[in-house]
Coordinates of C-alpha atoms in Angstrom, one line a residue:
M1 CA -28.4 17.5 -10.0
E2 CA -30.7 20.5 -10.3
F3 CA -30.8 23.1 -7.6
E4 CA -34.4 23.2 -6.6
V5 CA -34.5 25.8 -3.8
S6 CA -33.2 29.4 -3.9
Y7 CA -31.0 30.6 -1.1
H8 CA -29.5 34.0 -0.4
L9 CA -26.5 33.9 1.9
D10 CA -24.6 36.8 3.3
N11 CA -21.7 35.0 5.1
E12 CA -20.1 31.6 5.7
Q13 CA -21.9 31.0 9.0
Q14 CA -25.2 31.2 7.2
F15 CA -23.9 28.5 4.8
W16 CA -23.1 26.1 7.7
D17 CA -26.4 26.9 9.5
E18 CA -28.4 26.2 6.3
L19 CA -26.5 22.9 5.7
D20 CA -27.3 21.8 9.3
D21 CA -31.0 22.3 8.5
I22 CA -30.8 20.3 5.3
V23 CA -29.2 17.2 6.9
A24 CA -31.6 17.4 9.9
A25 CA -34.6 16.6 7.7
Q26 CA -36.9 13.9 9.0
C27 CA -37.6 11.5 6.1
Q28 CA -40.3 8.9 6.2
S29 CA -39.9 7.5 2.7
H30 CA -37.3 6.9 0.0
G31 CA -38.7 9.8 -2.0
H32 CA -38.2 12.2 0.9
I33 CA -34.6 10.9 1.4
D34 CA -33.9 11.5 -2.3
D35 CA -35.2 15.0 -2.0
A36 CA -33.0 15.7 1.0
L37 CA -29.9 14.3 -0.7
R38 CA -30.6 16.4 -3.9
S39 CA -30.9 19.5 -1.7
Y40 CA -27.7 18.7 0.1
F41 CA -25.6 18.1 -3.1
A42 CA -27.1 21.1 -5.0
F43 CA -26.7 23.5 -2.1
V44 CA -23.1 22.5 -1.4
A45 CA -22.1 22.5 -5.1
N46 CA -23.7 25.9 -5.6
Y47 CA -21.7 27.6 -2.8
K48 CA -18.5 25.5 -3.0
G49 CA -16.6 28.2 -4.7
D50 CA -17.6 30.8 -2.1
Y51 CA -17.1 28.9 1.2
L52 CA -15.3 25.6 0.6
H53 CA -11.7 26.5 -0.1
T54 CA -9.7 23.7 1.6
E55 CA -9.7 20.0 2.0
Y56 CA -10.7 20.6 5.6
D57 CA -13.9 22.4 4.4
I58 CA -14.8 19.5 2.1
A59 CA -14.3 17.0 5.0
R60 CA -16.4 19.2 7.3
C61 CA -19.2 19.2 4.7
S62 CA -19.0 15.5 4.4
L63 CA -19.1 14.9 8.1
K64 CA -22.2 17.1 8.4
L65 CA -24.1 14.4 6.4
L66 CA -22.4 11.4 7.8
E67 CA -23.1 12.4 11.4
S68 CA -26.7 13.5 10.7
V69 CA -30.0 11.9 11.6
L70 CA -30.7 11.7 7.9
F71 CA -27.7 9.3 7.4
S72 CA -27.9 7.4 10.7
A73 CA -31.5 6.5 10.3
H74 CA -31.1 5.3 6.6
Q75 CA -27.5 4.3 6.2
D76 CA -27.8 1.5 3.7
Y77 CA -30.2 3.4 1.4
V78 CA -28.2 6.6 1.6
R79 CA -24.9 4.8 0.8
R80 CA -26.4 3.1 -2.2
Q81 CA -27.8 6.4 -3.5
I82 CA -24.4 8.1 -3.1
I83 CA -22.7 5.2 -4.9
Y84 CA -25.2 5.3 -7.8
S85 CA -24.6 9.1 -8.0
L86 CA -20.9 8.5 -8.5
L87 CA -21.7 6.3 -11.5
E88 CA -23.8 9.1 -13.1
E89 CA -22.6 12.4 -11.9
D90 CA -20.4 14.6 -14.2
S91 CA -20.1 17.9 -12.3
P92 CA -16.6 18.2 -10.7
D93 CA -17.9 20.1 -7.7
T94 CA -20.6 17.4 -6.9
L95 CA -18.2 14.6 -7.7
H96 CA -15.7 16.0 -5.2
L97 CA -18.3 15.8 -2.4
I98 CA -19.5 12.4 -3.4
V99 CA -16.0 11.0 -3.4
A100 CA -15.3 12.6 -0.1
L101 CA -18.4 11.1 1.4
L102 CA -17.5 7.6 0.2
L103 CA -13.9 7.9 1.3
F104 CA -14.6 9.1 4.9
D105 CA -17.5 6.7 5.4
G106 CA -15.6 3.8 4.0
R107 CA -12.6 4.4 6.3
D108 CA -14.9 3.9 9.3
N109 CA -17.3 1.4 7.7
E110 CA -15.7 -1.1 5.3
V111 CA -19.2 -2.2 4.2
T112 CA -19.2 1.0 2.1
F113 CA -16.2 -0.1 0.1
E114 CA -17.7 -3.6 -0.3
M115 CA -20.9 -2.1 -1.7
M116 CA -18.9 0.0 -4.1
N117 CA -17.1 -3.2 -5.3
E118 CA -20.4 -5.0 -5.8
A119 CA -21.8 -2.0 -7.8
G120 CA -18.8 -2.1 -10.2
I121 CA -17.4 1.3 -9.1
F122 CA -13.7 0.4 -9.7
P123 CA -13.8 1.0 -13.5
R124 CA -15.6 4.3 -12.9
L125 CA -12.9 5.5 -10.5
A126 CA -10.2 4.6 -13.0
E127 CA -12.1 6.4 -15.7
L128 CA -12.4 9.6 -13.6
I129 CA -8.8 9.5 -12.6
Y130 CA -7.6 9.2 -16.2
E131 CA -10.2 11.4 -18.0
R132 CA -10.9 14.1 -15.4
K133 CA -7.3 14.7 -14.3
D134 CA -7.4 18.4 -15.1
D135 CA -10.7 19.3 -13.4
N136 CA -9.5 19.8 -9.8
A137 CA -6.3 18.7 -8.0
G138 CA -8.1 18.0 -4.7
L139 CA -10.7 15.9 -6.5
H140 CA -8.0 14.0 -8.4
R141 CA -6.1 13.2 -5.3
M142 CA -9.2 12.1 -3.4
L143 CA -10.2 9.8 -6.3
L144 CA -6.8 8.1 -6.1
E145 CA -7.2 7.7 -2.3
L146 CA -10.7 6.2 -2.8
L147 CA -9.6 3.7 -5.4
Y148 CA -6.7 2.6 -3.1
E149 CA -8.8 2.3 0.0
M150 CA -11.6 0.3 -1.6
S151 CA -9.1 -2.0 -3.3
R152 CA -6.9 -2.8 -0.4
I153 CA -9.6 -4.4 1.8
Q154 CA -11.0 -6.8 -0.7
R155 CA -10.5 -8.7 -3.9
L156 CA -11.6 -6.7 -6.9
R157 CA -14.1 -8.3 -9.4
I158 CA -12.2 -10.0 -12.2
Q159 CA -14.5 -8.3 -14.8
D160 CA -13.4 -4.9 -13.4
L161 CA -9.7 -5.7 -13.2
I162 CA -9.5 -6.7 -16.8
Q163 CA -10.9 -3.4 -17.9
I164 CA -7.7 -1.6 -16.8
E165 CA -5.8 -0.4 -19.9
D166 CA -2.1 -0.1 -20.4
D167 CA -2.6 3.6 -21.0
F168 CA -4.0 4.1 -17.5
I169 CA -1.0 2.4 -15.9
Q170 CA 1.5 4.3 -18.0
Y171 CA -0.4 7.6 -17.2
L172 CA 0.1 7.0 -13.5
F173 CA 3.9 6.3 -14.0
R174 CA 4.2 9.4 -16.1
V175 CA 2.6 11.6 -13.4
I176 CA 5.2 10.4 -11.0
E177 CA 8.0 11.2 -13.4
G178 CA 6.5 14.6 -14.1
L179 CA 6.5 15.6 -10.5
S180 CA 9.4 16.8 -8.4
D181 CA 11.9 14.4 -6.8
D182 CA 10.4 15.2 -3.4
V183 CA 8.6 12.1 -2.2
N184 CA 6.5 14.4 0.1
D185 CA 4.8 15.9 -3.0
P186 CA 1.1 15.5 -2.3
Y187 CA 0.6 13.5 -5.5
H188 CA 3.5 11.0 -5.1
Y189 CA 2.2 8.9 -2.3
P190 CA -1.5 8.4 -3.5
I191 CA -0.3 7.5 -7.0
I192 CA 2.4 5.1 -5.8
R193 CA -0.1 3.4 -3.5
V194 CA -2.6 2.9 -6.4
L195 CA 0.2 1.2 -8.4
L196 CA 1.1 -1.0 -5.5
I197 CA -2.4 -2.1 -4.8
L198 CA -3.1 -2.8 -8.5
N199 CA 0.0 -5.0 -8.5
E200 CA -1.3 -6.9 -5.5
Q201 CA -4.7 -7.4 -7.2
Y202 CA -2.9 -8.8 -10.3
M203 CA -0.9 -11.1 -8.1
V204 CA -4.0 -12.4 -6.3
S205 CA -5.8 -13.0 -9.6
A206 CA -2.8 -15.0 -11.0
H207 CA -1.8 -17.0 -7.9
D208 CA -4.9 -17.1 -5.6
P209 CA -7.9 -16.8 -8.0
G210 CA -11.3 -16.4 -6.5
P211 CA -14.3 -18.8 -7.1
D212 CA -15.8 -16.4 -9.7
Q213 CA -12.6 -16.5 -11.9
A214 CA -12.8 -19.0 -14.7
P215 CA -9.6 -21.0 -15.2
T216 CA -9.4 -19.8 -18.7
I217 CA -9.3 -16.1 -17.6
K218 CA -5.7 -14.9 -17.4
V219 CA -5.1 -11.3 -16.4
T220 CA -1.8 -9.7 -17.4
N221 CA -0.1 -7.8 -14.6
K222 CA 0.1 -4.4 -16.4
V223 CA 2.2 -2.8 -13.7
I224 CA 5.0 -5.3 -14.3
K225 CA 4.3 -5.3 -18.0
T226 CA 4.8 -1.5 -18.1
L227 CA 8.1 -1.6 -16.1
S228 CA 9.3 -4.5 -18.3
T229 CA 8.8 -2.6 -21.5
H230 CA 9.2 1.1 -20.4
G231 CA 11.2 0.7 -17.1
T232 CA 14.0 3.0 -18.2
A233 CA 11.4 5.9 -18.5
F234 CA 10.0 5.4 -15.1
K235 CA 13.0 5.3 -12.7
T236 CA 11.5 7.8 -10.2
F237 CA 8.9 5.3 -9.2
G238 CA 11.6 2.8 -8.2
E239 CA 13.5 5.3 -6.2
N240 CA 10.4 6.3 -4.3
I241 CA 9.2 2.9 -3.3
I242 CA 12.6 2.2 -1.7
L243 CA 12.3 5.5 0.1
L244 CA 8.8 4.5 1.2
L245 CA 10.0 1.1 2.4
N246 CA 12.7 2.9 4.4
R247 CA 10.2 5.1 6.3
E248 CA 6.9 3.0 6.2
S249 CA 5.7 1.6 9.5
E250 CA 2.3 0.3 8.4
T251 CA 2.6 -3.4 7.9
S252 CA 0.1 -3.7 5.0
L253 CA 2.0 -1.0 3.0
Q254 CA 5.4 -2.7 3.7
L255 CA 3.9 -5.9 2.3
L256 CA 2.6 -4.1 -0.8
I257 CA 6.1 -2.8 -1.5
L258 CA 7.7 -6.1 -0.9
K259 CA 5.3 -7.9 -3.2
L260 CA 6.2 -5.6 -6.1
L261 CA 9.9 -5.9 -5.3
Y262 CA 9.6 -9.7 -5.3
L263 CA 8.0 -9.7 -8.8
L264 CA 10.6 -7.2 -10.1
F265 CA 13.5 -9.3 -8.9
T266 CA 12.0 -12.6 -10.2
T267 CA 11.0 -11.3 -13.6
P268 CA 14.1 -11.4 -16.0
S269 CA 13.1 -8.3 -17.9
T270 CA 13.0 -6.2 -14.7
Y271 CA 16.1 -7.7 -12.9
E272 CA 18.0 -4.5 -13.5
Y273 CA 15.1 -2.0 -13.3
F274 CA 16.7 -0.2 -10.3
Y275 CA 19.9 1.8 -10.3
T276 CA 22.7 0.0 -8.6
N277 CA 23.0 2.7 -5.9
D278 CA 19.3 2.3 -5.2
L279 CA 19.8 -1.4 -4.8
R280 CA 22.5 -0.8 -2.2
V281 CA 20.2 1.5 -0.3
L282 CA 17.6 -1.3 -0.4
V283 CA 20.1 -3.8 1.1
D284 CA 20.8 -1.3 3.9
V285 CA 17.0 -1.0 4.5
M286 CA 16.5 -4.7 4.5
I287 CA 19.3 -5.4 6.9
R288 CA 18.1 -2.8 9.3
N289 CA 14.5 -3.9 9.1
L290 CA 15.3 -7.6 9.6
L291 CA 17.3 -6.7 12.7
D292 CA 14.6 -4.2 13.9
L293 CA 11.4 -6.3 13.5
P294 CA 9.9 -7.6 16.8
L295 CA 9.5 -11.3 17.5
S296 CA 5.8 -11.0 16.7
A297 CA 6.5 -10.0 13.1
R298 CA 7.8 -13.4 11.9
P299 CA 5.5 -13.5 8.8
L300 CA 6.8 -10.1 7.7
R301 CA 10.4 -11.2 8.3
H302 CA 9.7 -14.2 6.1
T303 CA 8.5 -12.0 3.3
Y304 CA 11.7 -9.8 3.6
L305 CA 13.8 -13.0 3.3
R306 CA 11.8 -14.1 0.2
V307 CA 12.6 -10.8 -1.4
L308 CA 16.2 -10.8 -0.3
Y309 CA 17.1 -13.9 -2.2
P310 CA 16.2 -12.7 -5.7
L311 CA 17.6 -9.3 -4.9
L312 CA 21.0 -10.8 -4.2
A313 CA 20.9 -13.5 -6.8
H314 CA 19.4 -11.7 -9.9
T315 CA 20.2 -8.0 -9.8
Q316 CA 23.4 -6.1 -10.4
L317 CA 24.4 -6.8 -6.8
K318 CA 25.7 -10.2 -8.0
H319 CA 28.6 -8.5 -9.7
P320 CA 31.7 -7.3 -7.8
P321 CA 32.3 -5.4 -5.7
H322 CA 29.8 -7.3 -3.6
Y323 CA 28.0 -4.9 -1.4
K324 CA 27.7 -5.6 2.4
K325 CA 28.7 -9.2 1.9
D326 CA 30.1 -9.6 5.4
E327 CA 27.1 -7.9 7.0
L328 CA 24.6 -10.0 5.1
L329 CA 26.4 -13.2 6.0
R330 CA 26.6 -12.2 9.6
L331 CA 22.8 -11.4 9.7
L332 CA 21.8 -14.6 8.0
T333 CA 24.0 -16.8 10.3
M334 CA 22.6 -15.0 13.4
M335 CA 19.0 -15.6 12.2
T336 CA 19.6 -19.4 12.5
A337 CA 21.5 -19.3 15.8
S338 CA 20.3 -21.4 18.8
G339 CA 20.6 -20.0 22.3
G340 CA 22.2 -16.9 23.7
V341 CA 21.7 -13.3 22.6
M342 CA 21.0 -14.4 19.0
E343 CA 17.9 -16.5 19.9
H344 CA 16.8 -13.8 22.4
H345 CA 16.8 -11.3 19.5
F346 CA 15.3 -13.4 16.7
G347 CA 13.4 -16.0 18.7
A348 CA 13.5 -19.7 18.3
V349 CA 14.4 -20.7 14.7
D350 CA 11.4 -22.0 12.8
E351 CA 11.6 -24.3 9.8
T352 CA 10.5 -21.6 7.4
T353 CA 13.2 -19.2 8.5
K354 CA 15.8 -22.1 8.1
R355 CA 14.6 -22.8 4.6
L356 CA 14.6 -19.1 3.5
V357 CA 18.0 -18.4 5.0
G358 CA 19.3 -21.6 3.4
R359 CA 18.1 -20.2 0.0
C360 CA 19.8 -16.9 0.6
V361 CA 23.2 -18.4 1.6
C362 CA 23.1 -20.4 -1.6
V363 CA 23.6 -17.2 -3.6
P364 CA 27.0 -17.9 -5.2
W365 CA 28.7 -14.7 -4.1
L366 CA 27.6 -15.2 -0.5
K367 CA 29.0 -18.8 -0.2
I368 CA 30.4 -19.4 3.2
G369 CA 34.0 -20.6 3.4
E370 CA 36.0 -17.6 2.0
H371 CA 36.6 -16.0 5.5
P372 CA 38.4 -17.1 8.7
E373 CA 36.3 -19.4 10.8
P374 CA 34.5 -17.6 13.6
T375 CA 34.4 -18.9 17.1
G376 CA 31.9 -18.9 19.9
E377 CA 28.2 -18.1 19.4
E378 CA 28.6 -16.7 15.9
G379 CA 30.7 -19.7 15.0
N380 CA 27.9 -22.1 16.1
A381 CA 25.4 -20.0 14.1
K382 CA 27.6 -20.1 11.0
A383 CA 28.1 -23.9 11.3
G384 CA 24.4 -24.3 11.5
T385 CA 23.9 -22.1 8.4
R386 CA 26.5 -24.2 6.5
K387 CA 24.4 -27.2 7.1
L388 CA 21.6 -25.5 5.3
L389 CA 23.7 -25.5 2.2
D390 CA 23.3 -29.3 2.1
V391 CA 19.5 -28.9 1.8
E392 CA 18.6 -29.2 -1.9
I393 CA 15.8 -26.8 -2.8
P394 CA 14.3 -27.5 -6.2
G395 CA 14.3 -24.2 -8.1
G396 CA 10.9 -24.4 -9.7
M397 CA 9.2 -25.7 -6.5
A398 CA 10.9 -23.0 -4.4
S399 CA 9.8 -20.3 -6.8
S400 CA 6.3 -21.5 -7.0
L401 CA 5.9 -21.8 -3.3
S402 CA 7.4 -18.3 -2.6
V403 CA 5.3 -16.4 -5.1
V404 CA 2.1 -17.9 -3.5
E405 CA 3.3 -17.2 0.0
V406 CA 4.2 -13.6 -0.9
T407 CA 0.9 -13.1 -2.7
T408 CA -1.3 -14.3 0.1
Q409 CA 0.6 -12.6 2.9
K410 CA -1.9 -9.9 4.3
E411 CA -2.4 -7.6 7.2
R412 CA -5.3 -5.4 8.2
P413 CA -4.9 -1.7 7.2
G414 CA -3.7 0.5 10.0
V415 CA -1.7 -2.2 11.8
I416 CA 1.7 -0.7 12.7
T417 CA 4.8 -2.9 12.6
G418 CA 6.6 -2.9 15.9
S419 CA 10.1 -1.5 16.0
R420 CA 12.7 -2.4 18.6
Q421 CA 14.6 0.8 18.0
R422 CA 11.5 3.0 18.2
D423 CA 10.4 1.4 21.4
E424 CA 13.9 1.9 22.9
D425 CA 13.9 5.6 21.8
Q426 CA 10.5 6.1 23.5
G427 CA 11.6 4.2 26.6
N428 CA 8.8 1.7 26.4
P429 CA 9.7 -1.7 25.0
D430 CA 6.2 -3.0 25.3
L431 CA 4.6 -0.1 23.4
E432 CA 3.8 -2.0 20.3
A433 CA 1.3 -4.8 20.7
G434 CA 3.0 -8.2 20.4
V435 CA 6.5 -7.1 21.1
M436 CA 7.8 -9.6 23.6
T437 CA 11.0 -7.8 24.7
T438 CA 11.1 -6.6 28.3
T439 CA 14.6 -5.0 28.3
Q440 CA 16.4 -2.6 26.0
E441 CA 18.6 -4.9 24.0
K442 CA 21.5 -4.0 21.7
S443 CA 21.7 -5.0 18.1
P444 CA 23.4 -8.3 17.7
F445 CA 26.0 -6.5 15.6
E446 CA 26.7 -4.3 18.6
A447 CA 26.8 -7.4 20.8
E448 CA 29.7 -8.7 18.7
G449 CA 31.6 -5.4 19.2
E450 CA 30.6 -3.8 15.9
A451 CA 28.3 -1.0 15.2

């Protein structure tokens, strides 16, 4: 984009004042809008090195346009012009601003991300992430965020998804390995989220194909393929997704992690991708989360149970010493209890929970009967769970059903999963929408006299 007007600025305030004048232009035609946008991009790119030193400055610059009369009066046209600019622009400084505009606008208006998908922006973003990785760290991170945000609210076009090369996926894994072990590193989270959303897109394509996907088109899940063939070289990724599941409160991100874990634990070549100690940490996280989820989070609880079965049945955890066997059995039996504190904690037992718990207790090393018979409420729960062992679950059918259910489980971005413990700590059990508890209750483990 050529810089058409000459400016002489003495200080930063003059820069912001001039930018206000540019975005305040009254445009009566598409030609006038194009001129104003060219002036905006050229002016900002020309002075970026002088006055835009932080991500905050880039965001402020973007909001100047997004909150202007120029944008509000011609939103659809301006969005399309910015999207087309992303397809053609090569200057890192201008690209940084274009990407910021699309990211901030799309977060408030999903129509922007939908327009990007229709215009075939996804391959361009992947290209920029891979080929322009050395241009600017802030631009690279924002490209990752934009690809993630536009991909998580919609199904990507199949013709775009099949353009992803193995080299691109392996590059993302290598970046994670090359960074520090600190999950708070500013690059860790955006790259991990891109890999998680790509895995989900592959799953959707395979198990819930859209109307535009011909039956003959089969898309290889290149995230799983990479971990199947090079998993030993990319262990840091596995460690980090367990850490993220441990701390993540956004439901959609928990689901993304669980979907990847499900595939890893149901794909023979990745059964033992994780270190054994990391699997034990994962068991602890899953026990805690299954106990902590509010009554309203039943679909998420089902997804945890769908992941728990292959985790226990297929990974190194099946070998002695069996980690947390008693705690797992106690949790599973409590989840099928009727009446009393157990039902108050988990709610009325639905048929899906019964079926999923029944599958988990069929794991050979979890078989009930090797311990003294309990009495009272836990005894009733365990007796009910034992009955589930008599329910025959055809292996192929169960697997097929679960992968579809896991694939299609969705939640709107930004929805936070309720937490019984967090609500108790904050002294407000009704803080999270949909949490039905009205008193501060103890963990069922504590109710039994155990911490």
